[in-house]
Amino acid sequence: IKADDQQLKKEILSLEEIQRLIATNDERQNQEIRRAFIFCLYCGLRYCDVRELTFANVDYSNRLLIFEQHKTRGHSANSGVNIPLNDGLLNLIGQPADPENRAELIFKLPSYTMCIKSIQRWVKSAGINKHITWHCGRHSFAVNILNNGANIKVVSSLLGHSGLKHTEKYTRAIDSLKQDAINSLPELKI
C-alpha cells in the first residue's frame, strides 16, 4: 500500500457553505477579518499575502490584483501573481482613505491567531460543522473553481504555483469531475 501524499487534507467550504457564511453577519464580528476572508475565498490568497496587500497592488483601470507571494518571494520566478477582479471583489477592496496614500493596507488584520478564532466562531454561528482555517479558504477557492470547470493551468496560475504538480492535489478532491469523467464513457449495455 502506498500513501497518496498529494491528497488534500484540509476541509473545503462548498459554494453553498460560502453563501451561508456570507449571509451570517454578527455586529460583534471583526469586519476586516470578514472582508479579508471572503476575499480569499474568491481569490485563493494566503493569510500572509492578504495581510500585506496595499492599494498599490490594485490596478483599478485593468481590474487586476498584482502582488508577489510572500511564501515564494525571492525563491521562484513564479512568485508574481495577477488576479482579475470582478465588481464584487473591487467592492470588497474599496478605495484608500487618502487617495494619495496607495501604500495603505487594504485589510487591517490582527494576528493570525485572532483571525483564526474569529473565523471559527463565524463558521460555527453559520451552522457549518467543519474545522476551517485561513488556508481552507485557499483550498476552497481552488476546488470550487475547478468544480465550476476552470482549467487546471488557469487555477495553477491564479494560485501562483510554479507547476501543475502543486495544483493536481485539488483535482483529487473533486467528486463531480470524477463523476463527469465516468459519465463521459459510452453507456454500458450488457
Coordinates of C-alpha atoms in Angstrom, one line a residue:
I1 CA 0.0 0.0 0.0
K2 CA 1.3 3.4 -0.9
A3 CA 0.0 6.6 0.7
D4 CA -1.2 9.4 -1.5
D5 CA 0.9 12.3 -0.4
Q6 CA -0.9 14.6 -2.8
Q7 CA -4.3 14.0 -1.1
L8 CA -5.9 17.2 0.1
K9 CA -6.2 17.0 3.9
K10 CA -7.8 20.4 4.6
E11 CA -11.6 21.0 4.9
I12 CA -13.3 22.6 2.0
L13 CA -16.2 25.1 2.0
S14 CA -18.7 24.4 -0.7
L15 CA -20.2 27.3 -2.6
E16 CA -23.4 26.8 -0.6
E17 CA -21.5 27.0 2.6
I18 CA -19.7 30.1 1.5
Q19 CA -23.0 31.7 0.7
R20 CA -24.3 30.7 4.2
L21 CA -21.1 32.1 5.7
I22 CA -21.5 35.4 3.9
A23 CA -25.2 35.6 5.0
T24 CA -24.1 35.2 8.6
N25 CA -23.1 38.6 9.9
D26 CA -22.8 39.4 13.6
E27 CA -22.2 43.0 14.6
R28 CA -19.6 41.8 17.1
Q29 CA -17.6 40.2 14.3
N30 CA -14.4 41.9 13.2
Q31 CA -15.4 43.3 9.8
E32 CA -11.9 43.4 8.5
I33 CA -11.4 39.7 9.1
R34 CA -14.8 39.0 7.4
R35 CA -13.9 41.1 4.3
A36 CA -10.4 39.6 4.0
F37 CA -11.5 36.0 4.4
I38 CA -14.4 36.4 1.9
F39 CA -11.8 38.0 -0.5
C40 CA -9.6 34.9 0.0
L41 CA -12.5 32.6 -0.7
Y42 CA -12.9 34.3 -4.1
C43 CA -9.2 34.8 -4.9
G44 CA -7.3 32.0 -3.2
L45 CA -4.8 34.1 -1.2
R46 CA -2.9 33.0 1.8
Y47 CA -3.2 35.0 5.1
C48 CA 0.5 36.2 4.7
D49 CA -0.4 37.6 1.3
V50 CA -3.7 39.2 2.1
R51 CA -2.4 41.0 5.2
E52 CA 0.3 42.7 3.1
L53 CA -1.9 43.9 0.3
T54 CA -1.9 47.6 -0.3
F55 CA -4.0 49.8 -2.7
A56 CA -0.8 49.9 -4.8
N57 CA -1.4 46.2 -5.6
V58 CA -4.7 47.1 -7.3
D59 CA -4.8 48.2 -10.9
Y60 CA -8.3 49.6 -10.9
S61 CA -8.3 50.5 -14.7
N62 CA -7.4 47.0 -15.7
R63 CA -9.3 45.4 -12.8
L64 CA -6.3 43.4 -11.6
L65 CA -4.7 42.5 -8.3
I66 CA -0.9 42.3 -8.8
F67 CA 1.3 41.1 -6.0
E68 CA 4.3 39.0 -5.2
Q69 CA 3.6 35.9 -3.0
H70 CA 5.2 36.1 0.4
K71 CA 6.0 32.4 0.5
T72 CA 8.0 32.3 -2.7
R73 CA 9.3 35.9 -2.9
G74 CA 13.0 35.8 -3.9
H75 CA 12.9 32.0 -4.4
S76 CA 10.8 31.5 -7.5
A77 CA 10.4 33.2 -10.9
N78 CA 6.6 32.5 -10.4
S79 CA 6.2 34.4 -7.2
G80 CA 4.3 37.2 -9.0
V81 CA 0.6 36.7 -9.3
N82 CA -2.1 38.6 -11.3
I83 CA -5.7 38.0 -10.4
P84 CA -8.6 39.5 -12.4
L85 CA -11.1 41.4 -10.2
N86 CA -14.8 41.5 -10.7
D87 CA -17.2 44.1 -9.3
G88 CA -17.8 42.2 -6.1
L89 CA -14.0 41.9 -5.4
L90 CA -13.4 45.5 -6.2
N91 CA -16.2 46.4 -3.8
L92 CA -14.6 44.3 -1.0
I93 CA -11.3 46.1 -1.7
G94 CA -12.8 49.6 -1.7
Q95 CA -10.7 52.8 -2.1
P96 CA -7.9 54.2 0.1
A97 CA -9.0 56.7 2.8
D98 CA -6.4 59.0 1.3
P99 CA -6.2 58.7 -2.5
E100 CA -2.6 59.9 -2.4
N101 CA -1.6 57.1 0.0
R102 CA -1.6 53.9 -2.1
A103 CA 0.7 52.3 0.4
E104 CA -2.3 52.0 2.8
L105 CA -3.1 48.4 3.7
I106 CA -6.4 47.1 2.2
F107 CA -7.2 44.9 5.1
K108 CA -6.1 45.9 8.6
L109 CA -5.9 42.5 10.2
P110 CA -4.9 41.4 13.7
S111 CA -2.7 38.4 14.4
Y112 CA -3.2 35.1 12.7
T113 CA -4.4 33.5 15.9
M114 CA -7.1 36.2 16.4
C115 CA -8.2 35.8 12.8
I116 CA -8.5 32.0 13.1
K117 CA -10.5 32.3 16.3
S118 CA -12.8 34.8 14.6
I119 CA -13.3 32.7 11.5
Q120 CA -14.0 29.6 13.6
R121 CA -16.7 31.4 15.6
W122 CA -18.1 32.7 12.4
V123 CA -18.2 29.3 10.8
K124 CA -19.9 27.8 13.9
S125 CA -22.5 30.6 14.0
A126 CA -23.3 29.9 10.3
G127 CA -24.1 26.3 11.3
I128 CA -21.1 24.8 9.4
N129 CA -19.6 21.9 11.3
K130 CA -16.1 22.0 9.8
H131 CA -12.6 22.9 11.2
I132 CA -11.9 25.9 8.9
T133 CA -8.6 27.7 8.9
W134 CA -7.5 30.6 6.8
H135 CA -5.7 28.2 4.4
C136 CA -9.0 26.3 3.9
G137 CA -10.1 29.5 2.1
R138 CA -7.4 29.0 -0.4
H139 CA -8.2 25.3 -0.8
S140 CA -11.9 26.1 -1.1
F141 CA -11.2 28.6 -3.9
A142 CA -9.2 26.1 -5.9
V143 CA -11.7 23.2 -5.5
N144 CA -14.7 25.4 -6.2
I145 CA -13.4 26.9 -9.4
L146 CA -12.2 23.5 -10.7
N147 CA -15.6 22.2 -9.9
N148 CA -17.1 25.0 -12.0
G149 CA -15.0 24.0 -15.0
A150 CA -11.8 26.1 -14.7
N151 CA -8.8 24.7 -16.5
I152 CA -6.1 23.3 -14.1
K153 CA -3.5 25.6 -15.8
V154 CA -5.6 28.6 -15.0
V155 CA -6.1 27.6 -11.4
S156 CA -2.3 26.9 -11.1
S157 CA -1.6 30.5 -12.4
L158 CA -4.2 32.1 -10.1
L159 CA -2.7 30.3 -7.1
G160 CA 0.8 31.3 -8.1
H161 CA 2.0 27.7 -8.3
S162 CA 5.3 27.0 -10.1
G163 CA 3.9 23.9 -11.8
L164 CA 0.8 21.8 -12.2
K165 CA 2.1 19.2 -9.7
H166 CA 1.2 21.5 -6.8
T167 CA -2.3 22.1 -8.2
E168 CA -3.1 18.5 -9.1
K169 CA -4.0 17.7 -5.4
Y170 CA -7.1 19.8 -5.8
T171 CA -8.4 17.6 -8.6
R172 CA -8.4 14.6 -6.3
A173 CA -10.9 16.4 -4.1
I174 CA -13.4 17.0 -6.9
D175 CA -16.0 14.3 -7.0
S176 CA -18.0 16.0 -9.7
L177 CA -15.0 15.9 -12.1
K178 CA -14.6 12.2 -11.3
Q179 CA -18.3 11.6 -11.9
D180 CA -18.2 13.6 -15.2
A181 CA -15.2 11.5 -16.4
I182 CA -17.0 8.2 -15.7
N183 CA -20.2 9.6 -17.3
S184 CA -18.3 10.6 -20.5
L185 CA -17.8 6.9 -21.3
P186 CA -20.3 5.4 -23.7
E187 CA -23.3 3.7 -22.0
L188 CA -22.5 0.2 -20.9
K189 CA -25.1 -2.2 -22.4
I190 CA -24.7 -5.7 -21.3

